[in-house]
Amino acid sequence: MIIVVDTNILFSACLTPDGRIFEILFNTSRQLQIASSYYAIEELNQHKAKLIRLSRHTDHEIETLLMAILKQVEFFGEDIIEEKYWREADRLTIGIDSKDISFVALTLQTGGLLWTGDKKLANHLKAMRFDQVMNTGELYERLGIGES
């Protein structure tokens, strides 16, 4: 199963390394192929000071955590995404944060699922009848993590 993660998920993993997001990224079998756009790395770097402030970790601790998290993800350049998927992602994200378009386009390109913690984005996409989007709780349940 291909899971496309947005920046929100990666940011949250840094904030809560003992939470469900971190558990999914690190403790699931390799039944998942976790992917994202290189844009996520750019966004994480732009918001690194906020990440340090909110997490109350040192710069070095955040760097170490980020490196570990980013190793769990296969990153793709936006240039691999076909034009038809960009057009459809643009249609699906109209009126929502334009920064999310690359994640939606990559999800369309790969036929995977978009994993996001952005409720506004998820609700909008579902209202647009885009059913390839999941939040952490839905993915956690689908993967059967924590079940005995």
Tab-separated table of C-alpha atoms in Angstrom:
chain	number	residue	atom	x	y	z
A	1	MET	CA	0.000	0.000	0.000
A	2	ILE	CA	1.345	3.433	-0.946
A	3	ILE	CA	0.769	6.175	1.603
A	4	VAL	CA	1.563	9.783	0.656
A	5	VAL	CA	2.279	11.882	3.743
A	6	ASP	CA	1.977	15.635	3.877
A	7	THR	CA	4.140	18.003	5.892
A	8	ASN	CA	1.568	18.121	8.677
A	9	ILE	CA	2.123	14.419	9.415
A	10	LEU	CA	5.920	14.728	9.433
A	11	PHE	CA	5.748	17.832	11.633
A	12	SER	CA	3.439	16.019	14.066
A	13	ALA	CA	5.776	13.025	14.198
A	14	CYS	CA	8.541	15.340	15.418
A	15	LEU	CA	6.287	16.873	18.046
A	16	THR	CA	5.078	13.550	19.409
A	17	PRO	CA	7.701	10.817	18.956
A	18	ASP	CA	5.703	8.554	21.267
A	19	GLY	CA	2.422	8.978	19.378
A	20	ARG	CA	0.474	7.068	16.743
A	21	ILE	CA	2.054	8.865	13.793
A	22	PHE	CA	5.535	7.902	14.901
A	23	GLU	CA	4.324	4.351	15.557
A	24	ILE	CA	2.901	4.041	12.050
A	25	LEU	CA	6.070	5.434	10.476
A	26	PHE	CA	8.422	3.176	12.433
A	27	ASN	CA	6.616	0.114	13.731
A	28	THR	CA	4.496	-1.153	10.902
A	29	SER	CA	5.674	-3.946	8.701
A	30	ARG	CA	6.880	-2.892	5.333
A	31	GLN	CA	3.377	-3.414	4.004
A	32	LEU	CA	3.503	0.343	3.529
A	33	GLN	CA	5.443	2.359	1.023
A	34	ILE	CA	5.525	5.815	2.570
A	35	ALA	CA	6.080	8.583	0.055
A	36	SER	CA	6.018	12.352	-0.116
A	37	SER	CA	6.973	15.304	-2.230
A	38	TYR	CA	10.342	17.011	-1.757
A	39	TYR	CA	8.248	20.053	-0.943
A	40	ALA	CA	7.649	18.527	2.521
A	41	ILE	CA	11.366	18.773	3.322
A	42	GLU	CA	11.383	22.385	2.201
A	43	GLU	CA	8.391	23.175	4.419
A	44	LEU	CA	9.899	21.396	7.421
A	45	ASN	CA	13.078	23.441	7.031
A	46	GLN	CA	11.052	26.660	6.774
A	47	HIS	CA	9.242	25.854	10.023
A	48	LYS	CA	12.135	24.325	11.939
A	49	ALA	CA	12.276	27.170	14.488
A	50	LYS	CA	8.567	26.659	15.233
A	51	LEU	CA	9.163	22.927	15.559
A	52	ILE	CA	11.963	23.527	18.073
A	53	ARG	CA	9.836	25.994	20.043
A	54	LEU	CA	6.744	23.759	20.180
A	55	SER	CA	8.614	20.532	20.905
A	56	ARG	CA	10.932	22.082	23.488
A	57	HIS	CA	13.758	20.017	22.019
A	58	THR	CA	17.159	21.379	21.122
A	59	ASP	CA	18.147	22.105	17.551
A	60	HIS	CA	20.369	19.014	17.585
A	61	GLU	CA	17.574	16.793	18.960
A	62	ILE	CA	15.168	18.013	16.266
A	63	GLU	CA	17.789	17.456	13.558
A	64	THR	CA	18.328	13.888	14.778
A	65	LEU	CA	14.597	13.215	14.990
A	66	LEU	CA	13.958	14.728	11.557
A	67	MET	CA	16.694	12.626	9.978
A	68	ALA	CA	15.223	9.448	11.465
A	69	ILE	CA	11.707	10.349	10.315
A	70	LEU	CA	12.770	11.399	6.828
A	71	LYS	CA	14.574	8.074	6.343
A	72	GLN	CA	11.182	6.353	6.612
A	73	VAL	CA	9.862	8.261	3.590
A	74	GLU	CA	10.654	7.958	-0.110
A	75	PHE	CA	10.676	11.464	-1.566
A	76	PHE	CA	9.759	12.341	-5.132
A	77	GLY	CA	10.375	15.436	-7.188
A	78	GLU	CA	7.352	17.219	-8.509
A	79	ASP	CA	8.680	16.717	-12.036
A	80	ILE	CA	7.656	13.023	-11.997
A	81	ILE	CA	3.981	13.942	-11.689
A	82	GLU	CA	2.087	13.912	-14.969
A	83	GLU	CA	0.234	17.042	-16.065
A	84	LYS	CA	-3.197	15.370	-15.852
A	85	TYR	CA	-2.650	14.711	-12.135
A	86	TRP	CA	-1.587	18.325	-11.534
A	87	ARG	CA	-4.790	19.524	-13.213
A	88	GLU	CA	-6.954	17.164	-11.150
A	89	ALA	CA	-5.125	18.082	-7.924
A	90	ASP	CA	-5.626	21.752	-8.743
A	91	ARG	CA	-9.357	21.144	-9.194
A	92	LEU	CA	-9.550	19.199	-5.934
A	93	THR	CA	-7.659	21.782	-3.874
A	94	ILE	CA	-9.338	24.953	-5.155
A	95	GLY	CA	-10.180	27.110	-2.161
A	96	ILE	CA	-7.801	25.182	0.109
A	97	ASP	CA	-4.129	25.813	0.912
A	98	SER	CA	-2.317	25.689	-2.436
A	99	LYS	CA	0.709	24.187	-0.687
A	100	ASP	CA	-1.163	20.868	-0.523
A	101	ILE	CA	-1.444	20.443	-4.282
A	102	SER	CA	1.792	18.442	-4.660
A	103	PHE	CA	0.665	15.880	-2.074
A	104	VAL	CA	-2.703	15.420	-3.761
A	105	ALA	CA	-1.067	15.207	-7.205
A	106	LEU	CA	1.427	12.605	-5.958
A	107	THR	CA	-1.426	10.606	-4.425
A	108	LEU	CA	-3.218	10.629	-7.765
A	109	GLN	CA	-0.024	9.703	-9.646
A	110	THR	CA	0.740	6.741	-7.368
A	111	GLY	CA	-2.831	5.561	-6.818
A	112	GLY	CA	-2.067	5.639	-3.101
A	113	LEU	CA	-3.744	7.167	-0.082
A	114	LEU	CA	-3.088	10.669	1.228
A	115	TRP	CA	-2.353	10.658	4.961
A	116	THR	CA	-2.991	14.087	6.434
A	117	GLY	CA	-3.692	15.620	9.795
A	118	ASP	CA	-5.151	18.719	8.127
A	119	LYS	CA	-8.869	18.387	8.910
A	120	LYS	CA	-9.835	21.252	6.617
A	121	LEU	CA	-8.042	19.611	3.682
A	122	ALA	CA	-9.396	16.125	4.438
A	123	ASN	CA	-12.982	17.346	4.801
A	124	HIS	CA	-12.732	19.394	1.618
A	125	LEU	CA	-11.308	16.476	-0.377
A	126	LYS	CA	-13.978	14.113	0.930
A	127	ALA	CA	-16.662	16.661	0.014
A	128	MET	CA	-15.150	16.680	-3.498
A	129	ARG	CA	-15.645	12.865	-3.511
A	130	PHE	CA	-11.901	12.212	-3.297
A	131	ASP	CA	-11.844	9.050	-1.184
A	132	GLN	CA	-8.066	8.519	-1.213
A	133	VAL	CA	-7.551	10.541	1.978
A	134	MET	CA	-7.190	9.325	5.571
A	135	ASN	CA	-6.395	10.806	8.946
A	136	THR	CA	-4.138	9.132	11.493
A	137	GLY	CA	-6.962	7.387	13.360
A	138	GLU	CA	-8.390	5.924	10.162
A	139	LEU	CA	-4.989	4.697	8.997
A	140	TYR	CA	-4.140	3.298	12.437
A	141	GLU	CA	-7.403	1.341	12.434
A	142	ARG	CA	-6.983	0.175	8.829
A	143	LEU	CA	-3.512	-1.147	9.605
A	144	GLY	CA	-4.780	-2.928	12.736
A	145	ILE	CA	-2.034	-1.467	14.899
A	146	GLY	CA	-2.506	-2.068	18.597
A	147	GLU	CA	-4.797	-5.043	18.091
A	148	SER	CA	-3.871	-8.214	19.917
